[in-house]
Amino acid sequence: MINQNNQKINFPFTAIIGQEEMKLALLLNIIDPKIGGVMIMGDRGTGKSTIIRSLVDLLPEISVVANDPYNSHPLDFELMSNEVRQKLNNNESLDIISKKIQLIDLPLGATEDRVCGTIDIEKALQDGIKAFEPGLLAKANRGILYIDEVNLLDDHLVDLLLDAAASGWNTVEREGISISHPSRFILIGSGNPEEGELRPQLLDRFGMHAQIGTVKDPELRVQIVEQRTAFDKEPTQFIQNYEQMQQNLIQNLYESRQNLKNVTILYQDRIKISQICSELNIDGLRGDLVTNRAAKALACFEKRLQVTHKDIERVICLCLRHRLRTDPLETMDSGTKVKEIFQQIFDYEF
């Protein structure tokens, strides 16, 4: 929705009813972007896009180098462009500004040039400079890259995303000219399982996997419809009604990002998490890493500095369910297998 000042108005995140699993996964990724993003699968009309776009108003500000197209970090070499590094090596001063984390949409029909960027060969040859027009991966650096209907994305774009997600850098090559820039982003995808499954290589790149379904409770459905009707009728007033809740959540997310480094998880609990991953025959160590990170982010969000077994229980299905499949003919497990193994190893009653 657009207001009279031509500004986009998003439905308030704190006004969303239900879909707790999806909301939790998104908030934890804001607290710790290294969790690796969220894949959200669910029926049509369940509010996937509405919830994701409502994140925009919650995103914190970050320090960036002014006029840099890659949102370069002014101190972290892994998150800055080659141009900024060169300036630092030459002892040049950097103009630093604060900027809100961006949510960048990657449309299904996007071309490779639109996603990765383009090199102006003619200008490069005539003027001897590397003329580069940044793409969506440049804009998404240190932000969020959102792909709706990600399971319908062309295979060649999937490959590009895999390369960028694996290395944290995007490289564009043309006619012997190569340009690279940092591209570290939170990858959020949404889709309808009826329209096909994701390639396992891309699915594994998502740190968490949230499943959402159509609300069955008639009273809850009526409440959701009334909320949406009120927002469409008087969006400004509706947003004002949730302003304080929004601000409280924003402050909580900010403090959680600052305090995350102080959260600890017991060694024996880390052992048990890895034991669960081993029992489930999960390939690689990404499942172990993500579960540890997500549990710490949840504890921090709830203003605790020690991870509990309850924290691990709440996040472990989100972190592991999409890593279980080995047979391509099998459907996605809802988390039953993960819960069973968790209960055995932690001796825990759900």
XYZ file of C-alpha atoms in Angstrom:
350
model
C 0.000 0.000 0.000
C 1.199 3.533 -0.877
C 0.344 6.606 1.216
C -0.277 10.165 0.000
C 3.462 10.930 0.203
C 4.139 8.072 -2.202
C 5.712 6.011 0.591
C 5.093 2.307 0.894
C 3.159 1.304 4.011
C 3.710 -2.176 5.399
C 1.383 -4.128 7.656
C 2.860 -3.934 11.210
C 4.792 -7.063 12.183
C 3.411 -6.977 15.732
C -0.172 -6.981 14.393
C 0.247 -10.300 12.577
C -1.819 -13.084 14.111
C -0.475 -16.636 14.138
C 2.375 -18.104 12.027
C 4.613 -18.047 15.110
C 7.187 -20.436 13.644
C 7.801 -18.209 10.638
C 7.943 -15.010 12.695
C 10.418 -16.538 15.135
C 12.744 -17.697 12.347
C 12.749 -14.238 10.750
C 13.452 -12.421 14.025
C 16.322 -14.757 14.918
C 17.948 -14.037 11.559
C 17.772 -10.301 12.223
C 19.537 -10.869 15.548
C 22.194 -13.124 14.002
C 22.476 -12.841 10.189
C 25.039 -15.671 10.223
C 22.202 -18.132 10.857
C 21.854 -18.105 7.094
C 18.334 -17.072 6.198
C 14.916 -18.726 6.084
C 13.024 -20.839 3.572
C 9.266 -20.471 4.064
C 6.950 -22.983 2.442
C 3.181 -22.826 2.736
C -0.198 -22.608 1.057
C -1.287 -19.673 -1.067
C -2.831 -16.774 0.809
C -1.205 -17.528 4.167
C 0.497 -14.146 4.423
C 4.063 -15.157 3.580
C 4.870 -12.020 1.586
C 3.005 -9.745 4.004
C 5.017 -11.016 6.978
C 8.345 -10.809 5.148
C 7.742 -7.267 3.903
C 6.671 -6.187 7.384
C 10.265 -6.861 8.473
C 11.387 -3.678 6.711
C 10.131 -1.492 9.551
C 12.035 -3.572 12.136
C 15.433 -3.625 10.475
C 18.197 -1.809 12.382
C 20.679 0.712 11.042
C 24.243 -0.260 10.160
C 27.384 1.792 9.544
C 28.346 1.985 5.862
C 30.863 3.861 3.738
C 29.110 6.807 2.102
C 28.472 6.605 -1.665
C 29.611 2.996 -1.797
C 27.255 0.840 -3.927
C 28.042 -2.286 -1.905
C 27.138 -0.992 1.585
C 30.755 -1.616 2.616
C 31.571 -1.970 6.294
C 34.000 0.791 7.367
C 36.107 -1.579 9.531
C 35.521 -5.224 8.580
C 37.685 -6.149 5.571
C 35.455 -9.137 4.759
C 32.484 -6.823 4.252
C 34.069 -4.039 2.224
C 34.688 -3.587 -1.472
C 38.117 -3.585 -3.091
C 37.792 0.160 -3.698
C 37.256 0.864 0.003
C 40.155 -1.414 0.934
C 42.368 0.497 -1.464
C 41.403 3.791 0.149
C 42.293 2.417 3.567
C 45.625 1.146 2.272
C 46.306 4.648 0.917
C 45.406 6.142 4.316
C 42.483 8.024 2.801
C 39.700 9.058 5.138
C 36.257 7.450 4.757
C 32.916 9.177 5.131
C 30.787 6.933 7.325
C 27.005 7.119 7.534
C 24.227 5.098 9.154
C 21.788 3.313 6.887
C 18.885 0.957 7.472
C 19.402 -2.647 6.434
C 17.671 -3.108 3.083
C 15.291 -5.801 1.874
C 15.959 -6.404 -1.825
C 13.448 -8.273 -4.000
C 14.782 -10.676 -6.610
C 12.004 -11.099 -9.194
C 11.571 -14.447 -10.939
C 12.057 -12.898 -14.360
C 15.331 -11.184 -13.452
C 18.186 -11.559 -15.934
C 21.712 -12.564 -15.005
C 22.902 -8.986 -15.631
C 20.186 -7.625 -13.335
C 21.208 -9.993 -10.553
C 25.007 -9.897 -10.843
C 25.663 -6.550 -12.509
C 27.163 -5.636 -15.882
C 30.536 -4.504 -17.193
C 30.585 -1.776 -19.837
C 33.146 -3.330 -22.185
C 33.196 -0.388 -24.569
C 33.969 2.083 -21.809
C 36.531 -0.279 -20.304
C 38.381 -0.594 -23.604
C 38.165 3.087 -24.609
C 38.848 4.713 -21.223
C 40.852 1.944 -19.585
C 38.625 1.801 -16.517
C 36.481 -0.994 -15.156
C 33.017 0.480 -15.700
C 30.667 -1.648 -13.601
C 26.928 -1.306 -13.066
C 26.118 -3.106 -9.775
C 23.224 -5.569 -9.652
C 20.885 -6.876 -6.972
C 23.629 -8.893 -5.264
C 25.546 -5.656 -4.683
C 22.517 -3.901 -3.192
C 21.802 -6.902 -0.970
C 25.274 -6.949 0.608
C 24.828 -6.770 4.410
C 21.059 -6.826 3.856
C 18.245 -9.223 2.997
C 17.667 -10.817 -0.398
C 14.054 -11.939 -0.767
C 12.887 -14.347 -3.468
C 9.159 -15.027 -3.722
C 8.259 -18.358 -5.361
C 11.922 -19.347 -5.069
C 11.135 -22.894 -6.175
C 10.290 -21.496 -9.633
C 13.628 -19.692 -10.014
C 15.643 -20.529 -13.135
C 18.443 -23.007 -12.569
C 21.179 -20.664 -13.814
C 20.119 -18.012 -11.272
C 20.086 -20.679 -8.564
C 23.699 -21.482 -9.454
C 24.656 -17.811 -9.179
C 23.043 -17.553 -5.763
C 24.785 -20.712 -4.606
C 28.167 -19.314 -5.625
C 27.533 -15.976 -3.898
C 26.129 -17.605 -0.752
C 29.074 -20.000 -0.507
C 31.850 -17.462 -1.012
C 30.271 -14.223 0.192
C 31.513 -12.602 -3.045
C 30.000 -11.993 -6.452
C 32.302 -12.114 -9.470
C 31.368 -10.827 -12.919
C 33.569 -11.727 -15.877
C 33.283 -10.552 -19.457
C 35.767 -10.423 -22.319
C 38.709 -11.054 -20.016
C 37.647 -8.379 -17.518
C 36.776 -9.525 -13.990
C 35.173 -7.543 -11.171
C 34.385 -8.852 -7.679
C 32.514 -7.340 -4.759
C 31.281 -8.594 -1.354
C 27.832 -10.130 -1.339
C 26.896 -11.385 2.112
C 23.163 -11.369 2.646
C 20.344 -13.009 4.575
C 18.577 -15.180 2.013
C 14.802 -15.385 2.498
C 12.726 -17.457 0.141
C 9.057 -18.307 0.038
C 7.099 -20.755 -2.040
C 4.192 -23.135 -2.405
C 5.181 -26.824 -2.120
C 2.572 -27.716 -4.766
C 4.672 -25.863 -7.346
C 7.749 -28.024 -6.860
C 10.620 -28.586 -4.480
C 13.920 -26.734 -4.280
C 17.172 -28.205 -5.467
C 18.894 -29.770 -2.426
C 21.985 -27.585 -2.940
C 19.925 -24.399 -2.589
C 17.699 -25.758 0.175
C 20.761 -26.518 2.310
C 21.898 -22.889 1.971
C 18.916 -21.723 3.999
C 19.788 -21.768 7.682
C 16.194 -22.402 8.755
C 13.042 -23.845 7.202
C 9.605 -22.674 8.351
C 6.357 -24.374 7.374
C 3.120 -22.432 7.514
C -0.440 -23.522 6.813
C -3.898 -22.086 6.426
C -5.518 -21.184 9.753
C -8.358 -23.632 10.506
C -9.967 -21.991 13.568
C -13.023 -19.992 12.302
C -12.772 -17.372 15.065
C -9.086 -16.806 14.343
C -9.815 -16.522 10.613
C -12.442 -13.857 11.308
C -9.971 -11.982 13.514
C -7.331 -12.023 10.759
C -9.839 -10.787 8.166
C -10.973 -7.975 10.481
C -7.334 -6.946 11.070
C -6.674 -6.747 7.350
C -9.916 -4.863 6.697
C -9.078 -2.297 9.380
C -5.597 -1.819 7.916
C -6.911 -1.335 4.377
C -9.556 1.137 5.564
C -7.411 3.359 7.812
C -3.748 2.305 7.436
C -2.294 5.317 9.247
C -4.541 4.879 12.293
C -3.974 1.121 12.293
C -0.197 1.589 12.306
C -0.420 4.138 15.121
C -2.288 1.600 17.250
C 0.746 -0.693 17.074
C 3.455 1.974 17.192
C 4.497 1.296 20.788
C 4.634 -2.480 20.251
C 6.702 -1.942 17.124
C 9.143 0.323 18.947
C 9.478 -2.154 21.814
C 10.302 -4.946 19.361
C 12.797 -2.772 17.481
C 14.554 -1.912 20.755
C 14.616 -5.576 21.774
C 16.150 -6.579 18.439
C 18.777 -3.836 18.722
C 19.765 -4.878 22.245
C 19.810 -8.533 21.224
C 22.232 -7.825 18.385
C 24.493 -5.985 20.800
C 24.368 -8.648 23.531
C 24.544 -11.771 21.376
C 28.296 -12.127 21.883
C 27.708 -12.570 25.624
C 25.340 -15.550 25.327
C 26.752 -18.981 26.155
C 25.651 -22.560 25.529
C 26.930 -25.380 27.728
C 29.521 -27.711 26.230
C 27.422 -30.785 27.017
C 24.463 -29.230 25.201
C 26.619 -28.558 22.144
C 27.668 -32.205 22.249
C 24.029 -33.291 22.339
C 23.129 -31.051 19.388
C 25.902 -32.627 17.334
C 24.789 -36.068 18.508
C 21.283 -35.354 17.189
C 22.702 -34.279 13.821
C 24.787 -37.453 13.704
C 21.828 -39.681 14.605
C 19.771 -38.058 11.832
C 22.577 -38.645 9.287
C 22.692 -34.976 8.365
C 25.458 -34.199 5.885
C 28.101 -31.653 6.848
C 28.238 -29.442 9.923
C 25.915 -26.645 8.852
C 23.056 -28.107 10.904
C 25.189 -28.112 14.068
C 26.331 -24.528 13.510
C 22.894 -23.132 12.718
C 21.210 -24.838 15.689
C 23.816 -23.413 18.073
C 23.456 -19.930 16.613
C 19.657 -19.991 16.585
C 19.448 -21.210 20.190
C 21.782 -18.431 21.339
C 19.814 -15.818 19.375
C 16.562 -16.994 20.972
C 18.011 -16.869 24.481
C 19.317 -13.364 23.813
C 15.957 -12.244 22.382
C 14.315 -13.354 25.628
C 16.965 -11.458 27.605
C 18.889 -14.473 28.900
C 22.622 -15.098 28.657
C 22.456 -18.893 29.032
C 20.849 -21.213 26.465
C 18.319 -23.652 27.949
C 17.066 -27.010 26.671
C 13.755 -25.285 25.902
C 15.569 -22.861 23.568
C 17.148 -25.747 21.690
C 13.808 -27.552 21.452
C 12.115 -24.480 19.940
C 14.672 -23.992 17.163
C 16.036 -27.424 16.329
C 13.213 -28.491 13.990
C 13.504 -25.182 12.131
C 17.226 -25.775 11.696
C 17.263 -29.463 10.764
C 14.020 -30.606 9.117
C 15.077 -29.537 5.604
C 18.418 -31.316 5.921
C 16.959 -34.784 6.518
C 16.014 -35.894 3.024
C 18.300 -38.181 1.091
C 15.690 -39.765 -1.174
C 14.391 -37.205 -3.706
C 11.013 -38.989 -3.705
C 10.480 -38.350 0.001
C 8.456 -35.358 1.171
C 9.672 -32.780 3.664
C 9.515 -34.067 7.233
C 7.400 -31.871 9.537
C 9.949 -32.283 12.304
C 8.698 -35.515 13.866
C 12.006 -37.331 13.383
C 13.948 -34.419 14.844
C 11.654 -34.249 17.898
C 11.957 -37.981 18.520
C 15.762 -37.907 18.499
C 15.827 -34.706 20.570
C 13.620 -36.338 23.199
C 15.846 -39.414 23.339
C 19.139 -37.544 23.650
C 18.014 -34.735 25.935
C 15.684 -37.067 27.907
C 13.099 -34.339 27.449
C 9.291 -34.474 27.408
C 7.525 -32.284 24.864
